[in-house]
């Protein structure tokens, strides 16, 4: 078999190099531009994206990687699986956005994390009455656009197994894979249409097969691909996996007649040599990391490719996954020092690496020796850079780790803490942030553009803090917060102040829909040159006699929302961040702050996909939290906040954190959570969110009081706290005040019944 192509990527970012799609879409939502204008912006972006990839030399370019919101939602449209409740919206684009975002009367699809990334997809709902029907217009349009431009395009479609495994079964307990037999004819039809439209290859993405799958599921996947690959009227099939190893699913899938398999050789360790069936396959080797931002070690990647060539006939070089998860290009970063820049590769730079490796394979390494030399030089300066090996940080960390990190038993601490602050039963508090008012955003923008100076900015933020403290006093909340007005983002705020992090100016990555984030880059050893929060918190404390809670982000969450080092175990990076946070807790305590909250909303997020990898993760993540929080006196209360409602695998870890008080997002099922916690012997303070902050609805006093009475059946009164579900940053001021007023009243009501 001759090689069909030699260089590709599994997918591309789509929000636009300058977030053009975000702007266009939000303008459409706001009614400032019409659908035709939005479609035109989308077409322009696609055209530019294709042209750039061709210019860089990829010889197979993925299409149908564009999306107005999300690729799983697109797949639901492709398969006719939008929920019944949006069917009455006639306009397809508005129907699509209604499924994504809801309307006044329609609840949107649920959103959840895309495997272990920070991208979020919409969860299709499939009920017994869902009747699938093919609508291939989107993929055909994108294929036609590329073909017209003379591009060798490879349509990318989410495969049927992953689509069903990621969907939610509504109104039935039967696993959704039982619906495969209904989907396969649609995929057959789709493959025929793509073939007729000129596609030589189609990429079917099956990332859900990377993870713990039962033998029955693997068999169903095998049978599905056996059926699809037995079709004659179709393009060649590239079955794409990413985010880890296929493991046992690999030989099963390789036993079918699919022509190609894409394998993640960065996150995964599928041992190609031991899979004899792969010998007849075209392998798309993901040797360039599609998820992290480090420059590829070209020598190592070429060696991997060479080893692969020993056992497979033909291969192409690729990224390990779609480039959706990295920023567009390093060119947009003007502020990065020369050394750090030479260690990095964003989207465009990764495409270049792919092409370089493919050239080395086909024409010999000599032809691209310059690129190899540059990569080697960067690797060597990176290895030698003192910022990556700070003896002071490492020495301090060793010393702290060798000292006893335990705190006194929880009950003893509770007693000591009660002597510091005289709190009523069922103390009320909030999670940290208050509404991000337009004044806050204006001030931040004005500081950025130089319109106001640092001291004016400080003055305005202090005014915000004073307002938030006054509001909490008026509402008679027991433990106050400063409201976090100075934080653009709970991770970036700290990354900007810590050594070892680089905060990009333009490194936007899509998080969901039109929402983009700029993950900081953790490149070196971490230390904290100066206190990061003490001035703000002590200012808030100076305005009130009630206790003000210090607010920090925990090490696991800081890592989860950053690009992390790949030259040392994540656990080591976590401990370095933890040491910096620990320094901050000690400074807060010295400044008189005796309640400190260390948020870990991402504890669940970083959980590895495969169960076998989870215990190690839970061990180091809990360890880093304890390192961060055990530097203070037993009389200083450590709070934490967790932000998801699927506790499952991490419930034991929540107890392991040993925080004096844990507030948890649990609006819909908080009483169940309390039960789950008691099964793991949880004997610490807990604040199950008594109302959902994701909606503007104001909860009634009776409703909150009922929740509290219910909670008291599971938690003794001396351990129960009263708080909302999560931070209030995204809410409006009016509803926040009304909701908190009811929360305090409900707490007082139930207190009186004790
Ligand atoms: N303290 C943060 C806030 O209130 C917590 C945010 C979160 O849980 N994601 O905004
Ligand atoms: Zn939260």
XYZ file of C-alpha atoms and ligand atoms in Angstrom:
765
model
C 0.000 0.000 0.000
C 1.386 3.451 -0.801
C 0.964 6.062 1.876
C -2.297 7.952 1.355
C -0.894 11.043 3.084
C 2.022 11.828 5.357
C 1.113 14.857 7.432
C -2.089 15.896 9.116
C -3.691 17.089 12.323
C -6.744 15.487 13.944
C -8.620 18.759 14.185
C -8.182 22.513 14.395
C -9.187 25.382 16.644
C -12.228 27.211 15.287
C -12.964 30.237 17.429
C -10.649 32.348 15.223
C -7.101 33.631 15.778
C -8.593 36.784 17.271
C -11.762 35.135 18.585
C -13.650 36.354 15.503
C -16.261 33.606 15.802
C -16.930 34.508 19.426
C -17.575 38.135 18.476
C -19.711 37.279 15.456
C -21.806 34.737 17.362
C -22.370 36.990 20.350
C -23.342 39.811 18.008
C -25.859 37.490 16.398
C -27.282 36.525 19.782
C -27.555 40.194 20.709
C -29.416 40.897 17.455
C -26.668 43.209 16.156
C -25.955 41.118 13.044
C -28.164 38.766 11.062
C -27.695 35.089 10.296
C -26.263 35.813 6.854
C -23.518 37.948 8.371
C -22.752 35.277 10.957
C -22.558 32.591 8.266
C -20.266 34.811 6.236
C -17.861 35.288 9.181
C -17.874 31.534 9.708
C -17.110 30.861 6.031
C -14.257 33.378 6.064
C -12.738 31.780 9.122
C -12.966 28.306 7.620
C -11.427 29.474 4.364
C -8.512 31.160 6.152
C -7.982 28.122 8.359
C -7.831 25.742 5.408
C -5.531 28.003 3.436
C -3.137 28.340 6.363
C -2.915 24.589 6.865
C -2.330 23.962 3.184
C 0.308 26.656 3.027
C 2.094 25.016 5.909
C 2.252 21.808 3.929
C -0.276 19.392 5.454
C -1.300 16.968 2.720
C -4.556 15.859 4.328
C -6.620 18.519 6.032
C -9.515 17.830 8.384
C -12.859 19.484 7.619
C -16.147 19.586 9.509
C -13.984 20.679 12.442
C -15.759 24.022 12.451
C -18.596 24.469 14.921
C -20.917 27.270 15.915
C -20.928 25.858 19.430
C -19.836 22.265 19.916
C -18.965 19.189 17.869
C -21.191 16.827 19.852
C -24.153 19.130 19.367
C -23.263 19.151 15.653
C -23.337 15.361 15.731
C -26.763 15.404 17.351
C -27.927 17.566 14.438
C -26.246 15.236 11.946
C -28.146 12.286 13.420
C -31.449 14.025 14.028
C -31.084 13.687 17.784
C -31.940 17.152 19.056
C -34.398 17.025 21.963
C -38.114 17.271 21.257
C -38.405 20.563 23.145
C -36.523 22.535 20.466
C -38.362 20.982 17.535
C -40.867 23.815 17.337
C -38.143 26.351 16.508
C -38.254 26.520 12.739
C -34.949 28.210 11.981
C -32.176 25.597 12.115
C -29.552 27.985 13.498
C -31.832 29.272 16.244
C -32.916 25.723 17.041
C -29.253 24.783 17.366
C -28.503 27.693 19.698
C -31.643 26.966 21.723
C -30.395 23.426 22.362
C -27.035 24.875 23.381
C -28.120 27.825 25.509
C -31.829 27.478 26.159
C -34.406 30.235 25.763
C -36.879 31.824 28.163
C -38.987 28.710 27.977
C -36.553 25.979 26.904
C -33.894 24.449 29.113
C -30.648 23.801 27.265
C -28.861 20.481 27.047
C -26.575 19.747 29.960
C -22.954 20.577 29.492
C -20.108 18.445 30.727
C -16.375 18.069 30.451
C -14.843 16.615 27.291
C -12.847 13.743 28.771
C -10.029 15.123 30.929
C -9.722 18.439 29.056
C -11.111 21.858 29.939
C -13.389 21.829 26.913
C -17.084 21.236 27.638
C -19.552 19.577 25.298
C -23.324 19.423 25.247
C -24.828 16.116 26.275
C -27.394 14.847 23.756
C -30.545 13.410 25.289
C -31.745 10.203 23.737
C -35.079 8.749 24.696
C -37.003 5.735 23.435
C -38.952 8.117 21.195
C -35.854 9.583 19.527
C -35.979 8.610 15.867
C -32.640 9.194 14.246
C -32.477 10.758 10.784
C -29.456 11.859 8.790
C -28.823 15.504 7.962
C -25.392 15.621 6.345
C -25.647 19.213 5.129
C -22.982 20.652 7.449
C -20.267 18.165 6.659
C -21.090 18.211 2.931
C -20.917 22.006 2.865
C -17.559 22.081 4.576
C -16.240 19.339 2.323
C -17.426 21.212 -0.773
C -15.815 24.477 0.386
C -12.484 22.713 0.788
C -12.727 20.759 -2.423
C -13.509 23.946 -4.360
C -10.388 25.465 -2.870
C -8.431 22.490 -4.220
C -7.737 21.050 -0.799
C -7.337 17.368 -0.002
C -9.984 17.388 2.679
C -10.786 14.648 5.159
C -14.192 15.019 6.799
C -14.152 14.412 10.556
C -17.245 12.995 12.195
C -17.775 11.770 15.745
C -18.207 8.001 15.547
C -21.442 6.258 16.544
C -19.998 4.508 19.605
C -18.627 7.683 21.158
C -21.795 9.580 20.282
C -23.937 7.083 22.174
C -21.537 6.658 25.083
C -21.459 10.423 25.650
C -25.205 10.878 25.363
C -27.662 10.675 28.196
C -30.425 8.082 28.174
C -33.735 9.731 29.020
C -36.740 7.724 30.105
C -34.986 4.362 29.928
C -32.375 2.332 31.789
C -31.211 0.456 28.718
C -27.611 1.379 27.838
C -27.583 3.569 24.749
C -25.211 1.338 22.825
C -28.264 -0.804 22.147
C -29.222 1.942 19.675
C -26.114 1.316 17.521
C -28.124 -0.767 15.102
C -30.292 2.285 14.389
C -27.306 4.565 13.827
C -25.229 2.333 11.582
C -27.524 2.678 8.554
C -27.254 6.467 8.936
C -23.479 6.281 9.039
C -23.585 4.005 5.988
C -25.693 6.577 4.172
C -23.319 9.348 5.300
C -20.264 7.446 4.090
C -21.928 6.952 0.706
C -22.701 10.653 0.413
C -19.170 11.631 1.376
C -17.774 9.245 -1.172
C -20.058 10.687 -3.840
C -18.875 14.169 -2.874
C -15.298 13.140 -3.523
C -13.929 12.320 -0.062
C -11.171 9.732 -0.196
C -10.882 9.455 3.554
C -13.247 10.020 6.428
C -12.107 10.310 10.044
C -14.436 8.760 12.602
C -13.509 9.936 16.100
C -13.916 7.394 18.871
C -12.186 8.900 21.908
C -14.680 7.182 24.219
C -12.905 3.919 23.486
C -9.902 5.325 25.326
C -10.891 4.615 28.882
C -12.272 1.735 30.877
C -14.654 -0.109 28.576
C -16.297 -3.418 29.296
C -15.640 -6.406 27.073
C -19.231 -6.128 25.864
C -18.775 -2.494 24.860
C -15.556 -3.291 23.021
C -17.316 -6.100 21.209
C -20.147 -3.761 20.208
C -17.614 -1.256 18.892
C -15.817 -3.982 16.965
C -19.043 -5.220 15.421
C -20.048 -1.678 14.452
C -16.763 -1.053 12.648
C -16.837 -4.495 11.088
C -20.210 -3.563 9.623
C -19.167 -0.085 8.448
C -15.897 -1.294 6.987
C -17.678 -4.069 5.095
C -19.526 -1.434 3.064
C -18.169 -0.951 -0.412
C -19.590 2.462 -1.231
C -17.498 4.546 1.144
C -14.270 6.508 1.605
C -11.383 4.851 3.411
C -12.026 4.986 7.172
C -9.576 6.471 9.645
C -10.710 5.471 13.111
C -9.300 8.115 15.433
C -8.551 7.680 19.127
C -7.024 10.247 21.425
C -6.421 11.214 25.073
C -4.838 7.876 25.951
C -4.403 4.268 24.916
C -7.000 2.126 23.218
C -5.635 -0.822 25.162
C -7.837 -3.867 24.660
C -9.984 -2.034 22.143
C -7.033 -1.743 19.737
C -6.752 -5.374 18.586
C -10.558 -5.575 18.389
C -10.814 -2.540 16.119
C -7.749 -3.540 14.144
C -9.422 -6.849 13.350
C -12.010 -5.008 11.240
C -11.437 -3.771 7.709
C -11.041 -0.077 8.595
C -8.065 1.172 6.603
C -6.493 3.462 9.154
C -6.181 3.987 12.890
C -5.045 7.213 14.586
C -3.229 6.616 17.831
C -2.253 9.044 20.578
C 1.412 8.367 21.236
C 1.758 11.251 23.689
C -0.905 10.461 26.294
C -1.131 6.781 25.398
C 1.233 3.882 25.433
C -0.418 1.490 22.991
C 2.369 -0.878 22.170
C 2.178 -1.158 18.429
C 4.764 -3.905 18.202
C 2.597 -6.323 20.126
C -0.437 -5.838 17.913
C 0.300 -7.927 14.848
C -3.071 -7.076 13.275
C -1.933 -3.490 12.779
C 0.567 -4.601 10.186
C -1.868 -4.092 7.323
C -3.140 -0.746 8.591
C -2.341 2.828 7.798
C -1.378 4.350 11.137
C -1.766 8.045 11.868
C 0.797 8.532 14.575
C 0.001 11.259 17.081
C 3.517 12.185 18.131
C 3.034 15.949 18.423
C 1.180 16.792 21.619
C -2.127 18.404 20.642
C -3.013 19.400 24.202
C 0.033 20.975 25.727
C 2.132 23.847 24.477
C 5.682 22.477 24.559
C 7.927 22.258 21.574
C 8.234 18.669 20.403
C 11.453 16.773 20.919
C 11.821 16.041 17.218
C 14.576 13.454 17.686
C 12.443 11.448 20.094
C 9.362 11.767 17.892
C 11.306 10.623 14.846
C 12.639 7.658 16.798
C 9.068 6.704 17.759
C 8.008 6.948 14.131
C 10.989 4.862 13.073
C 10.139 2.168 15.588
C 6.543 2.168 14.369
C 7.623 1.760 10.776
C 9.112 -1.545 11.775
C 5.677 -2.969 12.456
C 3.240 -1.108 10.219
C 3.242 -0.639 6.449
C 2.425 2.998 6.134
C 2.046 5.893 8.449
C 1.356 9.598 8.640
C 2.575 12.089 11.198
C -0.075 13.864 13.224
C -0.957 15.634 16.418
C -2.089 13.428 19.287
C -5.555 15.020 19.250
C -7.325 18.035 17.772
C -5.529 21.370 18.152
C -8.755 22.711 19.645
C -7.046 22.596 23.028
C -4.109 24.930 22.327
C -3.948 28.604 21.278
C -3.619 29.468 17.585
C -0.105 30.780 17.355
C 2.883 31.890 19.347
C 3.192 34.890 17.012
C 0.437 36.561 18.990
C 2.576 36.552 22.159
C 4.747 39.617 22.175
C 5.709 39.586 25.831
C 7.392 36.230 26.206
C 11.132 36.065 26.832
C 13.335 34.534 24.189
C 14.220 31.373 26.056
C 10.653 30.539 27.042
C 9.451 31.292 23.528
C 11.930 28.795 22.115
C 10.478 26.051 24.317
C 6.897 26.577 23.171
C 4.741 25.471 20.273
C 1.120 26.574 19.862
C -1.195 25.496 17.038
C 0.644 26.881 14.021
C 3.998 25.812 15.405
C 2.692 22.299 15.972
C 1.521 22.044 12.375
C 5.036 22.992 11.350
C 6.462 20.250 13.580
C 4.160 17.702 11.966
C 5.308 18.759 8.511
C 8.964 18.734 9.573
C 8.679 15.198 10.918
C 6.872 14.037 7.797
C 9.602 15.563 5.647
C 12.265 13.860 7.740
C 10.491 10.551 7.189
C 10.028 10.911 3.469
C 13.151 12.835 2.432
C 15.591 12.070 5.194
C 16.364 14.097 8.269
C 19.136 16.056 6.528
C 16.546 17.944 4.531
C 15.128 19.471 7.734
C 18.238 19.330 9.869
C 17.921 23.032 10.747
C 14.577 22.428 12.423
C 15.954 19.494 14.336
C 18.915 21.573 15.450
C 16.609 24.342 16.699
C 14.489 21.856 18.639
C 17.606 20.311 20.153
C 18.989 23.706 21.153
C 15.677 24.664 22.761
C 15.562 21.400 24.674
C 19.040 22.000 25.964
C 18.451 25.572 27.124
C 15.242 24.382 28.737
C 17.075 21.653 30.602
C 19.701 24.085 31.830
C 17.526 27.072 32.665
C 17.901 27.969 36.314
C 14.235 28.903 36.584
C 13.375 25.235 36.140
C 15.608 24.110 38.914
C 15.500 26.509 41.806
C 17.537 25.044 44.649
C 15.831 27.241 47.241
C 12.358 26.084 46.241
C 13.418 22.447 46.104
C 15.271 22.609 49.402
C 12.354 24.256 51.190
C 9.922 21.765 49.714
C 11.983 18.802 50.879
C 12.238 20.269 54.354
C 8.488 20.862 54.628
C 7.655 17.448 53.215
C 9.942 15.852 55.764
C 8.232 17.606 58.647
C 4.940 16.390 60.055
C 2.094 17.712 57.908
C -0.752 16.520 60.097
C -3.023 18.837 62.018
C -4.693 17.995 65.341
C -7.812 15.794 65.134
C -10.811 17.607 63.639
C -12.850 17.732 66.857
C -9.963 19.267 68.755
C -9.469 21.883 66.058
C -13.166 22.685 66.109
C -12.943 23.463 69.799
C -9.904 25.719 69.361
C -11.488 27.513 66.427
C -14.666 28.154 68.386
C -12.558 30.142 70.848
C -11.262 32.419 68.088
C -14.614 33.361 66.579
C -17.871 33.215 68.418
C -20.155 31.982 65.639
C -23.819 31.041 66.023
C -25.055 27.552 65.195
C -25.570 27.102 61.452
C -23.153 29.893 60.485
C -23.899 31.624 57.198
C -21.272 32.440 54.599
C -20.705 32.736 50.841
C -18.213 31.065 48.508
C -16.085 34.090 47.715
C -17.006 36.126 44.675
C -19.764 38.728 44.475
C -21.258 40.000 41.202
C -18.637 41.286 38.778
C -20.190 44.692 38.294
C -19.687 46.748 35.167
C -17.576 49.197 37.231
C -15.173 46.352 37.938
C -14.850 45.422 34.285
C -14.473 49.061 33.263
C -11.736 49.606 35.847
C -9.843 46.508 34.749
C -10.005 47.529 31.097
C -8.947 51.088 31.938
C -5.927 49.798 33.845
C -4.950 47.609 30.890
C -5.110 50.472 28.412
C -3.298 52.823 30.754
C -6.303 55.102 31.124
C -6.013 54.835 34.920
C -2.948 54.054 37.033
C -2.410 51.365 39.630
C -3.380 53.584 42.556
C -6.657 54.605 40.971
C -7.374 50.954 40.188
C -6.642 50.056 43.797
C -8.955 52.783 45.014
C -11.789 51.504 42.828
C -11.324 47.893 43.903
C -11.312 48.968 47.539
C -14.581 50.764 46.949
C -16.024 47.512 45.586
C -14.783 45.634 48.633
C -16.303 48.212 50.947
C -19.661 47.816 49.179
C -19.579 44.041 49.470
C -18.632 44.151 53.155
C -21.388 46.664 53.857
C -23.916 44.497 52.050
C -22.929 41.417 54.059
C -23.155 43.354 57.317
C -26.557 44.646 56.362
C -27.690 41.109 55.537
C -26.227 39.883 58.848
C -24.069 37.149 57.311
C -21.754 35.548 59.876
C -18.514 34.916 57.978
C -17.746 37.600 55.412
C -15.710 37.621 52.220
C -14.106 40.483 50.306
C -15.889 39.559 47.070
C -12.857 38.932 44.804
C -13.322 42.034 42.592
C -9.579 42.160 41.850
C -9.563 38.688 40.293
C -10.024 38.352 36.576
C -9.908 34.616 37.076
C -9.285 32.475 40.139
C -6.237 30.773 38.574
C -4.795 33.501 36.400
C -4.831 35.920 39.328
C -2.380 33.718 41.217
C -0.379 32.663 38.155
C 0.345 36.314 37.403
C 1.927 36.722 40.821
C 3.849 33.471 41.121
C 7.335 32.850 39.776
C 7.393 29.923 37.371
C 4.183 30.890 35.570
C 3.743 32.828 32.361
C 0.377 34.449 31.708
C -0.217 34.771 27.962
C -1.763 37.880 26.442
C -3.489 36.121 23.568
C -3.387 32.406 24.305
C -7.137 31.894 24.107
C -8.577 28.393 24.114
C -12.257 27.548 23.715
C -13.819 26.320 26.937
C -17.381 25.971 25.649
C -19.525 27.744 23.085
C -18.160 31.256 22.755
C -16.420 31.145 26.116
C -12.630 31.170 25.896
C -9.985 31.000 28.607
C -6.307 31.842 28.673
C -4.605 29.096 30.656
C -1.328 30.281 32.194
C 1.820 28.336 31.359
C 3.556 26.675 34.280
C 7.118 26.416 33.008
C 9.431 26.657 36.010
C 9.851 26.065 39.706
C 7.166 27.906 41.613
C 7.695 30.454 44.314
C 5.841 33.394 45.736
C 7.942 36.546 45.794
C 5.302 38.573 47.650
C 2.020 38.050 49.467
C -0.749 37.842 46.887
C -3.993 38.447 48.745
C -3.114 39.791 52.179
C -3.664 43.489 51.443
C -7.124 42.947 49.988
C -8.315 40.641 52.757
C -6.950 42.740 55.601
C -8.525 45.807 54.049
C -11.895 44.020 54.088
C -11.265 42.887 57.670
C -10.502 46.476 58.714
C -14.054 47.446 57.746
C -15.890 44.994 60.009
C -15.854 43.288 63.382
C -17.132 40.080 61.848
C -14.578 37.537 60.623
C -13.472 37.864 56.993
C -12.462 34.681 55.242
C -9.224 34.662 53.203
C -9.664 33.283 49.674
C -7.102 31.182 47.854
C -7.105 28.767 44.952
C -5.728 25.307 45.672
C -2.782 23.650 43.912
C -4.818 21.037 42.032
C -7.131 23.645 40.533
C -4.226 25.902 39.605
C -2.663 22.987 37.705
C -5.939 21.854 36.157
C -6.533 25.233 34.547
C -2.960 25.810 33.374
C -0.663 24.304 30.776
C 1.670 22.258 32.930
C 5.303 21.196 32.832
C 5.973 17.961 31.008
C 9.492 17.574 32.370
C 8.524 16.457 35.873
C 5.625 14.558 37.451
C 2.462 16.594 37.962
C 2.684 15.716 41.640
C 5.977 17.616 41.947
C 4.502 20.693 40.289
C 1.469 20.426 42.572
C 3.666 20.389 45.650
C 5.571 23.466 44.522
C 2.334 25.367 43.984
C 1.108 24.050 47.328
C 4.191 25.433 49.058
C 3.461 28.898 47.637
C -0.152 28.706 48.803
C 1.039 27.509 52.172
C 3.227 30.614 52.444
C 0.164 32.725 51.713
C -1.943 31.011 54.393
C 0.740 31.674 56.953
C 0.931 35.355 55.991
C -2.841 35.679 56.167
C -2.845 34.149 59.619
C -0.074 36.497 60.747
C -2.178 39.388 59.476
C -5.011 38.239 61.734
C -7.120 36.280 59.268
C -8.232 33.120 61.068
C -10.527 31.530 58.482
C -8.914 30.691 55.154
C -10.663 29.029 52.231
C -8.600 27.121 49.684
C -10.829 26.350 46.690
C -10.414 23.074 44.815
C -13.291 23.085 42.319
C -11.161 21.106 39.843
C -10.306 18.198 42.133
C -12.711 15.973 40.227
C -11.653 17.331 36.843
C -8.106 16.054 36.857
C -9.208 12.551 37.813
C -7.583 10.157 35.305
C -9.873 8.463 32.770
C -8.830 4.953 33.716
C -9.690 3.630 37.188
C -6.266 2.032 37.536
C -4.640 5.483 37.435
C -6.987 7.114 39.920
C -5.590 6.067 43.318
C -2.168 7.561 42.549
C -3.771 10.808 41.447
C -6.009 11.040 44.504
C -3.031 10.383 46.701
C -0.881 13.223 45.391
C -3.726 15.676 44.907
C -4.965 15.254 48.464
C -1.347 15.387 49.620
C -0.748 18.714 47.878
C -3.890 20.212 49.426
C -2.732 19.141 52.874
C 0.691 20.556 52.205
C -0.940 23.860 51.254
C -3.167 23.982 54.325
C -1.210 22.496 57.210
C 1.106 25.426 57.839
C -1.383 27.300 60.011
C -2.329 26.862 63.664
C -4.995 24.348 64.623
C -7.067 27.301 65.769
C -7.138 28.731 62.244
C -10.015 27.249 60.278
C -9.317 25.896 56.805
C -12.309 25.879 54.502
C -12.477 24.448 51.003
C -14.981 24.595 48.181
C -15.746 21.876 45.655
C -17.777 22.562 42.636
C -19.465 19.628 40.966
C -22.160 17.223 41.912
C -20.772 13.882 40.772
C -18.748 12.859 43.759
C -18.351 9.123 43.102
C -14.664 8.344 42.853
C -13.532 11.374 44.849
C -15.806 11.102 47.864
C -13.050 9.510 49.953
C -10.630 12.202 48.830
C -12.988 14.919 50.106
C -12.649 13.480 53.581
C -8.925 13.104 52.992
C -8.534 16.853 52.417
C -9.217 17.241 56.144
C -10.543 20.786 55.682
C -12.422 22.092 58.706
C -15.334 23.090 56.511
C -16.149 21.961 52.967
C -18.755 23.810 50.939
C -19.998 21.763 48.036
C -22.022 22.500 44.966
C -25.027 20.287 45.463
C -28.124 22.230 44.583
C -30.213 19.412 43.229
C -29.170 16.583 45.511
C -27.439 17.994 48.541
C -28.957 15.580 51.002
C -27.641 12.607 49.039
C -24.182 14.082 49.150
C -24.351 14.297 52.917
C -25.281 10.625 53.073
C -22.394 9.729 50.766
C -20.020 11.710 52.927
C -21.055 9.932 56.094
C -20.411 6.563 54.459
C -16.734 7.497 54.224
C -16.602 8.572 57.862
C -16.648 12.298 57.130
C -16.667 14.119 60.476
C -15.785 17.662 59.427
C -17.810 20.788 58.800
C -19.877 20.855 55.654
C -21.870 23.494 53.795
C -24.045 21.810 51.194
C -25.128 24.559 48.791
C -28.694 25.462 49.716
C -29.485 27.097 46.411
C -28.326 26.866 42.811
C -26.371 29.912 41.697
C -26.499 28.923 38.024
C -29.932 30.418 37.671
C -31.228 33.903 38.500
C -34.122 32.444 40.480
C -34.414 33.727 44.067
C -34.969 30.799 46.455
C -37.699 31.194 49.060
C -37.102 31.204 52.821
C -39.191 28.086 53.368
C -37.437 26.217 50.641
C -34.007 26.945 52.133
C -35.243 26.203 55.656
C -36.577 22.838 54.495
C -33.208 22.009 52.959
C -31.521 22.853 56.232
C -33.909 20.727 58.276
C -33.258 17.885 55.875
C -29.497 18.406 56.153
C -29.726 18.316 59.946
C -30.952 14.736 59.716
C -27.605 13.772 58.190
C -25.179 16.195 59.859
C -24.990 17.191 63.538
C -25.691 20.865 64.084
C -22.158 21.747 65.176
C -20.858 20.714 61.751
C -23.436 22.251 59.422
C -22.816 25.528 57.547
C -25.190 27.524 55.407
C -24.073 28.846 52.014
C -24.994 29.050 48.346
C -23.779 26.487 45.848
C -20.855 28.394 44.381
C -19.425 31.894 43.845
C -21.787 34.719 42.922
C -19.598 36.309 40.256
C -21.928 35.632 37.341
C -25.131 36.733 39.063
C -26.869 40.101 39.170
C -26.715 42.280 42.280
C -30.445 42.469 42.832
C -31.057 38.728 42.840
C -27.943 38.101 44.961
C -29.149 40.439 47.670
C -32.636 38.916 47.665
C -31.319 35.359 47.698
C -28.873 35.977 50.527
C -31.497 37.777 52.567
C -33.657 34.665 52.346
C -30.690 32.444 53.128
C -29.940 34.336 56.359
C -33.589 34.402 57.358
C -33.901 30.662 56.788
C -30.791 29.997 58.883
C -32.228 32.108 61.718
C -35.555 30.344 61.494
C -34.012 26.896 61.770
C -31.592 28.079 64.460
C -34.586 29.131 66.546
C -36.029 25.627 66.282
C -32.893 23.966 67.669
N -14.107 31.408 45.388
C -14.521 31.243 44.024
C -15.709 32.132 43.741
O -16.512 32.330 44.575
C -14.889 29.817 43.726
C -15.243 29.646 42.284
C -15.509 28.227 41.858
O -15.954 27.406 42.623
N -15.268 27.914 40.631
O -15.880 32.630 42.645
Zn -17.940 26.487 42.898
